[in-house]
mmCIF file of C-alpha atoms in Angstrom:
data_model
loop_
_atom_site.group_PDB
_atom_site.id
_atom_site.type_symbol
_atom_site.label_atom_id
_atom_site.label_comp_id
_atom_site.label_asym_id
_atom_site.label_seq_id
_atom_site.Cartn_x
_atom_site.Cartn_y
_atom_site.Cartn_z
ATOM 1 C CA MET A 1 -46.637 -0.750 -43.707
ATOM 2 C CA SER A 2 -47.370 -3.856 -41.607
ATOM 3 C CA ASN A 3 -45.798 -7.239 -42.212
ATOM 4 C CA THR A 4 -49.330 -8.683 -42.436
ATOM 5 C CA PHE A 5 -50.026 -6.609 -45.522
ATOM 6 C CA LEU A 6 -46.583 -7.163 -47.075
ATOM 7 C CA TYR A 7 -46.517 -10.934 -46.773
ATOM 8 C CA ASP A 8 -50.166 -11.990 -46.520
ATOM 9 C CA SER A 9 -52.099 -9.569 -48.707
ATOM 10 C CA LEU A 10 -49.718 -7.850 -51.132
ATOM 11 C CA PRO A 11 -48.920 -11.047 -53.106
ATOM 12 C CA TYR A 12 -52.641 -11.565 -53.776
ATOM 13 C CA LEU A 13 -53.093 -7.970 -54.908
ATOM 14 C CA VAL A 14 -50.075 -8.199 -57.215
ATOM 15 C CA LEU A 15 -51.377 -11.476 -58.684
ATOM 16 C CA VAL A 16 -54.816 -10.007 -59.337
ATOM 17 C CA LEU A 17 -53.355 -6.919 -61.008
ATOM 18 C CA ALA A 18 -50.816 -8.938 -63.012
ATOM 19 C CA VAL A 19 -53.513 -11.235 -64.390
ATOM 20 C CA GLY A 20 -56.557 -8.993 -64.367
ATOM 21 C CA VAL A 21 -55.233 -5.812 -65.967
ATOM 22 C CA PRO A 22 -53.737 -7.464 -69.094
ATOM 23 C CA ALA A 23 -56.860 -9.629 -69.451
ATOM 24 C CA TRP A 24 -59.095 -6.568 -69.230
ATOM 25 C CA LEU A 25 -56.970 -4.630 -71.754
ATOM 26 C CA ARG A 26 -56.990 -7.592 -74.157
ATOM 27 C CA HIS A 27 -60.698 -8.280 -73.931
ATOM 28 C CA ARG A 28 -62.199 -4.896 -73.072
ATOM 29 C CA GLU A 29 -63.933 -4.532 -76.448
ATOM 30 C CA ARG A 30 -65.366 -8.041 -76.138
ATOM 31 C CA LEU A 31 -66.488 -7.329 -72.580
ATOM 32 C CA SER A 32 -68.132 -4.088 -73.657
ATOM 33 C CA ALA A 33 -69.925 -5.902 -76.466
ATOM 34 C CA TRP A 34 -71.075 -8.596 -74.025
ATOM 35 C CA VAL A 35 -72.452 -6.001 -71.618
ATOM 36 C CA MET A 36 -74.312 -4.245 -74.415
ATOM 37 C CA HIS A 37 -75.700 -7.587 -75.595
ATOM 38 C CA GLN A 38 -77.022 -8.323 -72.107
ATOM 39 C CA VAL A 39 -78.628 -4.902 -71.920
ATOM 40 C CA GLU A 40 -80.240 -5.299 -75.343
ATOM 41 C CA ARG A 41 -81.503 -8.786 -74.457
ATOM 42 C CA GLU A 42 -83.245 -7.406 -71.393
ATOM 43 C CA GLY A 43 -84.761 -4.567 -73.378
ATOM 44 C CA THR A 44 -83.981 -0.901 -73.543
ATOM 45 C CA GLY A 45 -84.132 1.554 -70.701
ATOM 46 C CA SER A 46 -82.604 2.177 -67.325
ATOM 47 C CA ALA A 47 -84.039 -1.024 -65.806
ATOM 48 C CA ALA A 48 -81.967 -3.184 -68.168
ATOM 49 C CA VAL A 49 -78.816 -1.211 -67.349
ATOM 50 C CA SER A 50 -79.662 -1.460 -63.653
ATOM 51 C CA LEU A 51 -79.956 -5.246 -63.931
ATOM 52 C CA VAL A 52 -76.552 -5.683 -65.602
ATOM 53 C CA VAL A 53 -74.724 -3.130 -63.432
ATOM 54 C CA GLY A 54 -76.302 -4.421 -60.217
ATOM 55 C CA ALA A 55 -75.444 -8.031 -61.084
ATOM 56 C CA THR A 56 -71.864 -7.021 -61.893
ATOM 57 C CA ILE A 57 -71.442 -5.192 -58.581
ATOM 58 C CA MET A 58 -72.835 -8.134 -56.612
ATOM 59 C CA LEU A 59 -70.656 -10.663 -58.413
ATOM 60 C CA LEU A 60 -67.505 -8.595 -57.951
ATOM 61 C CA TRP A 61 -68.334 -7.927 -54.288
ATOM 62 C CA HIS A 62 -68.847 -11.598 -53.438
ATOM 63 C CA ALA A 63 -65.917 -12.748 -55.579
ATOM 64 C CA ALA A 64 -63.523 -10.260 -53.960
ATOM 65 C CA CYS A 65 -64.529 -11.394 -50.459
ATOM 66 C CA PHE A 66 -64.135 -15.064 -51.397
ATOM 67 C CA LEU A 67 -60.893 -14.838 -53.375
ATOM 68 C CA LEU A 68 -59.151 -12.074 -51.395
ATOM 69 C CA PRO A 69 -60.441 -12.269 -47.802
ATOM 70 C CA GLN A 70 -57.283 -10.918 -46.196
ATOM 71 C CA PRO A 71 -56.983 -7.791 -48.379
ATOM 72 C CA VAL A 72 -60.712 -7.164 -47.884
ATOM 73 C CA GLN A 73 -60.317 -7.487 -44.111
ATOM 74 C CA LEU A 74 -57.468 -4.989 -44.196
ATOM 75 C CA PHE A 75 -59.522 -2.645 -46.368
ATOM 76 C CA ILE A 76 -62.543 -2.656 -44.020
ATOM 77 C CA ARG A 77 -60.517 -2.036 -40.875
ATOM 78 C CA SER A 78 -61.247 1.609 -41.475
ATOM 79 C CA PRO A 79 -64.861 2.401 -40.461
ATOM 80 C CA MET A 80 -65.154 4.811 -43.390
ATOM 81 C CA ARG A 81 -64.032 2.202 -45.921
ATOM 82 C CA LEU A 82 -66.320 -0.387 -44.345
ATOM 83 C CA PHE A 83 -69.233 2.033 -44.607
ATOM 84 C CA LEU A 84 -68.322 2.730 -48.242
ATOM 85 C CA LEU A 85 -68.262 -0.993 -49.065
ATOM 86 C CA GLU A 86 -71.634 -1.477 -47.351
ATOM 87 C CA VAL A 87 -73.151 1.394 -49.338
ATOM 88 C CA VAL A 88 -71.801 0.048 -52.643
ATOM 89 C CA GLY A 89 -73.203 -3.400 -51.857
ATOM 90 C CA LEU A 90 -76.570 -1.981 -50.855
ATOM 91 C CA ILE A 91 -76.814 0.127 -54.011
ATOM 92 C CA GLY A 92 -75.811 -2.836 -56.169
ATOM 93 C CA GLY A 93 -78.442 -5.024 -54.511
ATOM 94 C CA MET A 94 -81.188 -2.447 -55.007
ATOM 95 C CA MET A 95 -80.217 -1.941 -58.653
ATOM 96 C CA LEU A 96 -80.278 -5.695 -59.237
ATOM 97 C CA ALA A 97 -83.655 -6.051 -57.520
ATOM 98 C CA TRP A 98 -85.180 -3.247 -59.594
ATOM 99 C CA GLY A 99 -83.782 -4.700 -62.811
ATOM 100 C CA LEU A 100 -85.086 -8.166 -61.929
ATOM 101 C CA VAL A 101 -88.596 -6.872 -61.220
ATOM 102 C CA ALA A 102 -88.651 -5.125 -64.609
ATOM 103 C CA SER A 103 -87.271 -8.212 -66.372
ATOM 104 C CA ILE A 104 -89.789 -10.536 -64.687
ATOM 105 C CA THR A 105 -92.646 -8.206 -65.628
ATOM 106 C CA ARG A 106 -91.463 -8.135 -69.240
ATOM 107 C CA ARG A 107 -91.104 -11.918 -69.429
ATOM 108 C CA LEU A 108 -94.578 -12.455 -67.991
ATOM 109 C CA SER A 109 -96.033 -10.676 -71.012
ATOM 110 C CA SER A 110 -93.701 -12.393 -73.501
ATOM 111 C CA ARG A 111 -94.918 -15.190 -75.768
ATOM 112 C CA ASP A 112 -91.399 -16.516 -76.301
ATOM 113 C CA PRO A 113 -91.162 -19.857 -74.436
ATOM 114 C CA GLY A 114 -87.397 -19.485 -74.153
ATOM 115 C CA ALA A 115 -87.781 -16.160 -72.356
ATOM 116 C CA ARG A 116 -90.515 -17.474 -70.056
ATOM 117 C CA ALA A 117 -88.334 -20.452 -69.109
ATOM 118 C CA TRP A 118 -86.119 -18.054 -67.152
ATOM 119 C CA LEU A 119 -88.996 -16.834 -64.968
ATOM 120 C CA PRO A 120 -88.606 -19.371 -62.100
ATOM 121 C CA PHE A 121 -84.861 -18.709 -61.945
ATOM 122 C CA GLN A 122 -85.345 -14.944 -61.910
ATOM 123 C CA VAL A 123 -88.003 -15.167 -59.199
ATOM 124 C CA LEU A 124 -85.647 -17.281 -57.100
ATOM 125 C CA LEU A 125 -82.824 -14.811 -57.734
ATOM 126 C CA LEU A 126 -85.069 -11.893 -56.769
ATOM 127 C CA ALA A 127 -85.957 -13.630 -53.496
ATOM 128 C CA GLU A 128 -82.242 -14.172 -52.850
ATOM 129 C CA VAL A 129 -81.433 -10.518 -53.559
ATOM 130 C CA LEU A 130 -84.259 -9.254 -51.330
ATOM 131 C CA ASN A 131 -83.060 -11.577 -48.586
ATOM 132 C CA GLY A 132 -79.575 -10.106 -48.962
ATOM 133 C CA LEU A 133 -80.951 -6.577 -48.688
ATOM 134 C CA VAL A 134 -82.786 -7.534 -45.495
ATOM 135 C CA ILE A 135 -79.531 -8.905 -44.086
ATOM 136 C CA ALA A 136 -77.643 -5.746 -45.065
ATOM 137 C CA VAL A 137 -80.185 -3.551 -43.278
ATOM 138 C CA ALA A 138 -81.010 -5.748 -40.270
ATOM 139 C CA TYR A 139 -77.461 -6.888 -39.466
ATOM 140 C CA ARG A 140 -74.974 -4.059 -39.650
ATOM 141 C CA TRP A 141 -71.552 -4.419 -41.206
ATOM 142 C CA ALA A 142 -72.450 -7.582 -43.101
ATOM 143 C CA SER A 143 -69.215 -7.249 -45.085
ATOM 144 C CA ALA A 144 -67.128 -7.734 -41.936
ATOM 145 C CA TRP A 145 -68.774 -10.897 -40.661
ATOM 146 C CA TYR A 146 -69.304 -12.256 -44.177
ATOM 147 C CA VAL A 147 -65.534 -12.262 -44.697
ATOM 148 C CA SER A 148 -64.747 -13.623 -41.221
ATOM 149 C CA VAL A 149 -67.535 -16.226 -40.897
ATOM 150 C CA VAL A 150 -69.150 -17.164 -44.230
ATOM 151 C CA VAL A 151 -66.073 -17.047 -46.476
ATOM 152 C CA PRO A 152 -64.053 -19.490 -44.296
ATOM 153 C CA TYR A 153 -66.981 -21.903 -44.498
ATOM 154 C CA LEU A 154 -67.179 -21.586 -48.286
ATOM 155 C CA ARG A 155 -63.435 -22.049 -48.621
ATOM 156 C CA SER A 156 -63.608 -25.125 -46.387
ATOM 157 C CA LEU A 157 -66.101 -26.605 -48.868
ATOM 158 C CA VAL A 158 -63.651 -25.998 -51.711
ATOM 159 C CA THR A 159 -60.844 -27.762 -49.820
ATOM 160 C CA LEU A 160 -63.190 -30.711 -49.055
ATOM 161 C CA GLN A 161 -62.914 -30.048 -45.328
ATOM 162 C CA PRO A 162 -66.328 -28.530 -44.528
ATOM 163 C CA ASP A 163 -66.555 -26.754 -41.192
ATOM 164 C CA ALA A 164 -70.029 -25.431 -40.384
ATOM 165 C CA THR A 165 -69.314 -24.633 -36.737
ATOM 166 C CA LEU A 166 -69.789 -20.875 -37.087
ATOM 167 C CA ILE A 167 -72.426 -21.106 -39.841
ATOM 168 C CA ALA A 168 -74.792 -23.058 -37.583
ATOM 169 C CA GLN A 169 -74.798 -20.116 -35.148
ATOM 170 C CA LEU A 170 -75.821 -17.517 -37.728
ATOM 171 C CA PRO A 171 -79.374 -16.081 -37.828
ATOM 172 C CA LEU A 172 -81.953 -17.989 -39.865
ATOM 173 C CA THR A 173 -82.106 -15.193 -42.452
ATOM 174 C CA VAL A 174 -78.397 -15.564 -43.204
ATOM 175 C CA ARG A 175 -78.593 -19.356 -43.397
ATOM 176 C CA LEU A 176 -81.502 -19.038 -45.829
ATOM 177 C CA HIS A 177 -79.291 -16.798 -47.951
ATOM 178 C CA LEU A 178 -76.714 -19.586 -48.162
ATOM 179 C CA PHE A 179 -79.324 -22.178 -49.090
ATOM 180 C CA GLY A 180 -80.707 -19.755 -51.676
ATOM 181 C CA ALA A 181 -77.270 -19.503 -53.279
ATOM 182 C CA LEU A 182 -77.078 -23.305 -53.482
ATOM 183 C CA ALA A 183 -80.536 -23.403 -55.061
ATOM 184 C CA LEU A 184 -79.445 -20.867 -57.685
ATOM 185 C CA LEU A 185 -76.356 -22.918 -58.527
ATOM 186 C CA LEU A 186 -78.569 -25.948 -59.038
ATOM 187 C CA ALA A 187 -81.210 -24.057 -61.021
ATOM 188 C CA TRP A 188 -78.807 -22.269 -63.391
ATOM 189 C CA PRO A 189 -77.815 -25.193 -65.684
ATOM 190 C CA LEU A 190 -81.325 -26.650 -65.574
ATOM 191 C CA THR A 191 -82.854 -23.320 -66.599
ATOM 192 C CA ARG A 192 -80.360 -22.862 -69.429
ATOM 193 C CA TRP A 193 -81.253 -26.315 -70.743
ATOM 194 C CA LEU A 194 -84.983 -25.624 -70.523
ATOM 195 C CA ALA A 195 -84.567 -22.254 -72.251
ATOM 196 C CA SER A 196 -82.532 -23.777 -75.093
ATOM 197 C CA GLU A 197 -85.054 -26.599 -75.529
ATOM 198 C CA SER A 198 -87.974 -24.172 -75.488
ATOM 199 C CA SER A 199 -86.272 -22.006 -78.122
ATOM 200 C CA ALA A 200 -85.472 -24.931 -80.422
ATOM 201 C CA PRO A 201 -86.707 -24.153 -83.994
ATOM 202 C CA GLY A 202 -88.776 -27.345 -84.293
ATOM 203 C CA LEU A 203 -90.509 -26.793 -80.982
ATOM 204 C CA VAL A 204 -91.216 -23.146 -81.721
ATOM 205 C CA SER A 205 -92.671 -24.014 -85.140
ATOM 206 C CA ALA A 206 -94.866 -26.699 -83.612
ATOM 207 C CA ARG A 207 -96.134 -24.249 -81.003
ATOM 208 C CA GLU A 208 -96.888 -21.642 -83.674
ATOM 209 C CA GLU A 209 -98.765 -24.199 -85.783
ATOM 210 C CA THR A 210 -100.777 -25.295 -82.766
ATOM 211 C CA ALA A 211 -101.602 -21.700 -81.918
ATOM 212 C CA GLY A 212 -102.578 -21.053 -85.521
#
């Protein structure tokens, strides 16, 4: 076992297991209930499950690369493991895209203003996911250069020492993916506010009276 793994990566893995496993055991019923709530909110059927599962895979994939870059780099040194990670990411992206298309279609036919308020955000998210799928197919081994190029840039933003030297050299498609992520971060709280305002009882009653 290399010293790099023992001293650079193992402490992170131990920390994640020490914090994550007890948290999961303590809140597993609550997490299961939350997942089921999300599925029910998006409607019944495989598309709703695909949306939740795909989103979970994508979030875990990006979070693992950002929080644990060194263990991820060690994991993908094996071509087989790198291929496995690429396949999991591709499947998660396709599941999320399919679930988003179904959710957007359902919301387009909904008369609930709160549900329709999420349409612009979901369309933007779908464009971001499709862009990610294009990157995964057009530029092989995206996991490897994402960890070595994009993650250091993101971490430099967190430490207030932004370094875009390598980012500026990336293909336009990849840079658009980064800007899309920033747009989603900006749109998320605004969309939640609009959805809550649209679903307010007084506003809904006024709309129903106007329609009547």
